[in-house]
């Protein structure tokens, strides 16, 4: 993989993208970035010691249906794509190696890329695995009814997003070589091994 310059790691929220991307970046000596850092859509709707849910984020999940939540995030990713594409092109053409992770790496858009030296993979995880991770992160058993409702809404959005993502990957014929199960109990290091078997595009 000596000519690889950009690794794209997509997938739904809490599929393990950030941890795997950092391992891949460390192994390759690349910079690791997240699409969330370019422009963030309303984030996780649960409290942590470092994070209080802003009122507008709670309102977003409280008032929109699951389909509206999915449409909203996909529209956000569509607006963000020109910035993502520009970042990928910069690194593919020689600005140092990059591992870019994020749900904004929608398969349909990635499939249109014409830049060389770029490999893309999508991480998946069963809905039960994502639910367990979110419940653990959000302290679901100790949460209020309102907090649980918001977490449940986030999980429903994540499940629907992943279902649509998998369907699009299959439609594009990418499923066999470009999808890695990151929710089967393997460590981030083991998932990174699988990611690094993906062949890059060449000119």
mmCIF file of C-alpha atoms in Angstrom:
data_model
loop_
_atom_site.group_PDB
_atom_site.id
_atom_site.type_symbol
_atom_site.label_atom_id
_atom_site.label_comp_id
_atom_site.label_asym_id
_atom_site.label_seq_id
_atom_site.Cartn_x
_atom_site.Cartn_y
_atom_site.Cartn_z
ATOM 1 C CA UNK A 1 0.000 0.000 0.000
ATOM 2 C CA UNK A 2 2.967 2.281 -0.612
ATOM 3 C CA UNK A 3 1.029 4.644 -2.876
ATOM 4 C CA UNK A 4 -1.833 5.152 -0.421
ATOM 5 C CA UNK A 5 -2.314 8.765 0.651
ATOM 6 C CA UNK A 6 -5.913 8.970 1.886
ATOM 7 C CA UNK A 7 -7.990 6.460 3.869
ATOM 8 C CA UNK A 8 -11.713 7.181 4.251
ATOM 9 C CA UNK A 9 -13.617 5.430 7.043
ATOM 10 C CA UNK A 10 -17.389 5.871 6.989
ATOM 11 C CA UNK A 11 -20.180 4.337 9.027
ATOM 12 C CA UNK A 12 -22.981 5.169 11.397
ATOM 13 C CA UNK A 13 -22.499 6.827 14.787
ATOM 14 C CA UNK A 14 -20.862 4.623 17.425
ATOM 15 C CA UNK A 15 -19.663 2.035 14.922
ATOM 16 C CA UNK A 16 -16.086 2.547 16.140
ATOM 17 C CA UNK A 17 -14.813 4.859 13.406
ATOM 18 C CA UNK A 18 -12.790 7.211 15.615
ATOM 19 C CA UNK A 19 -10.853 4.497 17.442
ATOM 20 C CA UNK A 20 -10.112 2.524 14.281
ATOM 21 C CA UNK A 21 -9.152 5.643 12.323
ATOM 22 C CA UNK A 22 -6.617 6.629 14.972
ATOM 23 C CA UNK A 23 -5.006 3.176 14.881
ATOM 24 C CA UNK A 24 -4.821 3.259 11.074
ATOM 25 C CA UNK A 25 -3.349 6.783 11.134
ATOM 26 C CA UNK A 26 -0.741 5.812 13.729
ATOM 27 C CA UNK A 27 0.341 2.798 11.686
ATOM 28 C CA UNK A 28 0.644 4.771 8.479
ATOM 29 C CA UNK A 29 2.078 7.931 10.017
ATOM 30 C CA UNK A 30 -0.880 9.911 8.644
ATOM 31 C CA UNK A 31 -2.905 12.774 10.095
ATOM 32 C CA UNK A 32 -6.249 11.663 11.550
ATOM 33 C CA UNK A 33 -9.296 13.910 11.166
ATOM 34 C CA UNK A 34 -13.063 13.664 11.559
ATOM 35 C CA UNK A 35 -15.689 15.169 9.277
ATOM 36 C CA UNK A 36 -17.380 16.380 12.478
ATOM 37 C CA UNK A 37 -14.518 18.839 12.827
ATOM 38 C CA UNK A 38 -15.472 20.538 9.556
ATOM 39 C CA UNK A 39 -19.034 21.429 10.563
ATOM 40 C CA UNK A 40 -20.979 19.632 13.238
ATOM 41 C CA UNK A 41 -24.619 18.621 12.973
ATOM 42 C CA UNK A 42 -26.552 18.414 16.287
ATOM 43 C CA UNK A 43 -24.510 15.871 18.204
ATOM 44 C CA UNK A 44 -25.237 13.258 20.821
ATOM 45 C CA UNK A 45 -28.274 14.071 22.978
ATOM 46 C CA UNK A 46 -26.972 12.704 26.279
ATOM 47 C CA UNK A 47 -24.929 14.146 29.124
ATOM 48 C CA UNK A 48 -21.359 13.191 29.965
ATOM 49 C CA UNK A 49 -18.982 14.694 32.549
ATOM 50 C CA UNK A 50 -17.605 16.936 29.774
ATOM 51 C CA UNK A 51 -20.827 17.657 27.868
ATOM 52 C CA UNK A 52 -24.203 19.156 28.652
ATOM 53 C CA UNK A 53 -26.859 18.763 25.976
ATOM 54 C CA UNK A 54 -27.662 22.215 24.522
ATOM 55 C CA UNK A 55 -31.376 23.061 24.405
ATOM 56 C CA UNK A 56 -31.405 23.190 20.592
ATOM 57 C CA UNK A 57 -29.941 19.666 20.380
ATOM 58 C CA UNK A 58 -32.573 18.285 22.760
ATOM 59 C CA UNK A 59 -35.292 20.081 20.794
ATOM 60 C CA UNK A 60 -33.945 18.653 17.525
ATOM 61 C CA UNK A 61 -34.318 15.056 18.694
ATOM 62 C CA UNK A 62 -37.496 15.671 20.668
ATOM 63 C CA UNK A 63 -39.543 17.220 17.871
ATOM 64 C CA UNK A 64 -38.410 15.542 14.628
ATOM 65 C CA UNK A 65 -39.523 12.114 13.472
ATOM 66 C CA UNK A 66 -36.884 9.481 12.751
ATOM 67 C CA UNK A 67 -37.226 10.029 9.006
ATOM 68 C CA UNK A 68 -36.911 13.784 9.490
ATOM 69 C CA UNK A 69 -33.801 13.262 11.605
ATOM 70 C CA UNK A 70 -32.221 11.133 8.877
ATOM 71 C CA UNK A 71 -33.172 13.621 6.159
ATOM 72 C CA UNK A 72 -31.732 16.458 8.220
ATOM 73 C CA UNK A 73 -28.364 14.784 8.735
ATOM 74 C CA UNK A 74 -28.103 13.670 5.094
ATOM 75 C CA UNK A 75 -28.863 17.219 3.932
ATOM 76 C CA UNK A 76 -26.121 18.451 6.257
ATOM 77 C CA UNK A 77 -23.674 15.960 4.744
ATOM 78 C CA UNK A 78 -24.662 17.069 1.250
ATOM 79 C CA UNK A 79 -23.847 20.690 2.102
ATOM 80 C CA UNK A 80 -20.584 19.612 3.698
ATOM 81 C CA UNK A 81 -19.402 17.469 0.803
ATOM 82 C CA UNK A 82 -17.541 20.161 -1.206
ATOM 83 C CA UNK A 83 -15.311 20.823 1.819
ATOM 84 C CA UNK A 84 -14.732 17.099 2.323
ATOM 85 C CA UNK A 85 -13.933 16.576 -1.344
ATOM 86 C CA UNK A 86 -11.470 19.469 -1.315
ATOM 87 C CA UNK A 87 -9.711 18.106 1.755
ATOM 88 C CA UNK A 88 -9.404 14.661 0.188
ATOM 89 C CA UNK A 89 -8.014 16.118 -3.038
ATOM 90 C CA UNK A 90 -5.381 18.155 -1.187
ATOM 91 C CA UNK A 91 -3.982 15.082 0.528
ATOM 92 C CA UNK A 92 -4.383 12.728 -2.429
ATOM 93 C CA UNK A 93 -2.233 15.070 -4.500
ATOM 94 C CA UNK A 94 0.591 15.351 -2.026
ATOM 95 C CA UNK A 95 -0.242 17.310 1.140
ATOM 96 C CA UNK A 96 0.727 14.447 3.446
ATOM 97 C CA UNK A 97 -1.226 11.325 4.342
ATOM 98 C CA UNK A 98 -4.734 11.570 5.789
ATOM 99 C CA UNK A 99 -7.151 9.234 7.541
ATOM 100 C CA UNK A 100 -10.579 10.864 7.442
ATOM 101 C CA UNK A 101 -13.472 9.344 9.355
ATOM 102 C CA UNK A 102 -17.107 10.292 9.706
ATOM 103 C CA UNK A 103 -20.707 9.498 8.894
ATOM 104 C CA UNK A 104 -20.574 12.272 6.296
ATOM 105 C CA UNK A 105 -18.626 9.897 4.020
ATOM 106 C CA UNK A 106 -21.817 8.761 2.311
ATOM 107 C CA UNK A 107 -21.160 5.904 -0.178
ATOM 108 C CA UNK A 108 -22.830 7.592 -3.140
ATOM 109 C CA UNK A 109 -20.606 10.643 -2.823
ATOM 110 C CA UNK A 110 -17.411 8.687 -2.170
ATOM 111 C CA UNK A 111 -18.084 6.558 -5.262
ATOM 112 C CA UNK A 112 -17.933 9.703 -7.427
ATOM 113 C CA UNK A 113 -14.407 10.612 -6.302
ATOM 114 C CA UNK A 114 -11.826 10.602 -9.087
ATOM 115 C CA UNK A 115 -8.755 11.346 -6.966
ATOM 116 C CA UNK A 116 -5.959 8.755 -6.954
ATOM 117 C CA UNK A 117 -4.235 7.002 -4.024
ATOM 118 C CA UNK A 118 -7.452 6.899 -1.988
ATOM 119 C CA UNK A 119 -9.067 3.916 -0.246
ATOM 120 C CA UNK A 120 -12.548 3.882 1.310
ATOM 121 C CA UNK A 121 -14.176 1.504 3.752
ATOM 122 C CA UNK A 122 -17.375 1.563 5.795
ATOM 123 C CA UNK A 123 -17.640 0.160 9.294
ATOM 124 C CA UNK A 124 -20.859 -1.523 10.354
ATOM 125 C CA UNK A 125 -22.129 -2.839 13.674
ATOM 126 C CA UNK A 126 -25.328 -4.587 14.622
ATOM 127 C CA UNK A 127 -27.971 -2.287 16.086
ATOM 128 C CA UNK A 128 -27.717 -4.138 19.412
ATOM 129 C CA UNK A 129 -24.006 -3.311 19.599
ATOM 130 C CA UNK A 130 -24.588 0.379 18.839
ATOM 131 C CA UNK A 131 -27.376 0.446 21.428
ATOM 132 C CA UNK A 132 -25.118 -1.060 24.088
ATOM 133 C CA UNK A 133 -22.398 1.510 23.361
ATOM 134 C CA UNK A 134 -24.798 4.467 23.495
ATOM 135 C CA UNK A 135 -26.494 3.200 26.650
ATOM 136 C CA UNK A 136 -23.100 2.833 28.302
ATOM 137 C CA UNK A 137 -21.894 6.260 27.214
ATOM 138 C CA UNK A 138 -25.128 7.977 28.216
ATOM 139 C CA UNK A 139 -25.713 6.161 31.513
ATOM 140 C CA UNK A 140 -29.074 4.922 30.268
ATOM 141 C CA UNK A 141 -29.985 3.002 33.433
ATOM 142 C CA UNK A 142 -29.498 6.167 35.531
ATOM 143 C CA UNK A 143 -31.021 8.590 33.017
ATOM 144 C CA UNK A 144 -34.334 10.398 33.332
ATOM 145 C CA UNK A 145 -37.282 9.431 31.148
ATOM 146 C CA UNK A 146 -36.627 12.470 28.953
ATOM 147 C CA UNK A 147 -32.937 11.578 28.559
ATOM 148 C CA UNK A 148 -33.818 7.997 27.662
ATOM 149 C CA UNK A 149 -36.306 9.231 25.081
ATOM 150 C CA UNK A 150 -33.634 11.359 23.398
ATOM 151 C CA UNK A 151 -31.133 8.475 23.406
ATOM 152 C CA UNK A 152 -33.757 6.157 21.940
ATOM 153 C CA UNK A 153 -34.475 8.700 19.198
ATOM 154 C CA UNK A 154 -30.753 8.988 18.414
ATOM 155 C CA UNK A 155 -30.494 5.197 18.230
ATOM 156 C CA UNK A 156 -33.478 4.968 15.901
ATOM 157 C CA UNK A 157 -31.856 7.556 13.625
ATOM 158 C CA UNK A 158 -28.563 5.649 13.700
ATOM 159 C CA UNK A 159 -30.270 2.356 12.833
ATOM 160 C CA UNK A 160 -32.145 3.922 9.936
ATOM 161 C CA UNK A 161 -29.000 5.650 8.657
ATOM 162 C CA UNK A 162 -27.090 2.366 8.743
ATOM 163 C CA UNK A 163 -29.890 0.534 6.929
ATOM 164 C CA UNK A 164 -29.855 3.130 4.137
ATOM 165 C CA UNK A 165 -26.051 3.107 4.037
ATOM 166 C CA UNK A 166 -25.887 -0.667 3.683
ATOM 167 C CA UNK A 167 -28.488 -0.596 0.901
ATOM 168 C CA UNK A 168 -26.524 2.068 -0.970
ATOM 169 C CA UNK A 169 -23.253 0.152 -0.581
ATOM 170 C CA UNK A 170 -24.942 -2.954 -1.991
ATOM 171 C CA UNK A 171 -26.446 -0.990 -4.879
ATOM 172 C CA UNK A 172 -23.022 0.376 -5.768
ATOM 173 C CA UNK A 173 -21.455 -3.088 -5.629
ATOM 174 C CA UNK A 174 -19.091 -2.169 -2.783
ATOM 175 C CA UNK A 175 -20.268 -4.612 -0.125
ATOM 176 C CA UNK A 176 -17.770 -7.438 -0.585
ATOM 177 C CA UNK A 177 -14.539 -5.465 -0.512
ATOM 178 C CA UNK A 178 -15.438 -2.231 1.258
ATOM 179 C CA UNK A 179 -17.379 -3.165 4.400
ATOM 180 C CA UNK A 180 -15.851 -4.218 7.709
ATOM 181 C CA UNK A 181 -17.854 -5.417 10.720
ATOM 182 C CA UNK A 182 -16.573 -3.394 13.665
ATOM 183 C CA UNK A 183 -19.113 -4.732 16.140
ATOM 184 C CA UNK A 184 -18.105 -8.391 16.275
ATOM 185 C CA UNK A 185 -15.993 -8.135 19.398
ATOM 186 C CA UNK A 186 -12.660 -7.482 17.683
ATOM 187 C CA UNK A 187 -10.355 -4.802 19.012
ATOM 188 C CA UNK A 188 -9.780 -1.541 17.156
ATOM 189 C CA UNK A 189 -6.366 -2.905 16.208
ATOM 190 C CA UNK A 190 -7.907 -6.003 14.613
ATOM 191 C CA UNK A 191 -10.472 -3.932 12.707
ATOM 192 C CA UNK A 192 -7.629 -1.682 11.532
ATOM 193 C CA UNK A 193 -5.914 -4.778 10.111
ATOM 194 C CA UNK A 194 -8.988 -5.413 7.971
ATOM 195 C CA UNK A 195 -9.210 -1.763 6.906
ATOM 196 C CA UNK A 196 -5.615 -1.829 5.723
ATOM 197 C CA UNK A 197 -6.327 -4.652 3.268
ATOM 198 C CA UNK A 198 -8.405 -2.264 1.133
ATOM 199 C CA UNK A 199 -6.648 -1.409 -2.117
ATOM 200 C CA UNK A 200 -6.255 2.268 -3.051
ATOM 201 C CA UNK A 201 -7.339 3.830 -6.323
ATOM 202 C CA UNK A 202 -4.479 4.547 -8.694
ATOM 203 C CA UNK A 203 -4.268 7.149 -11.488
#
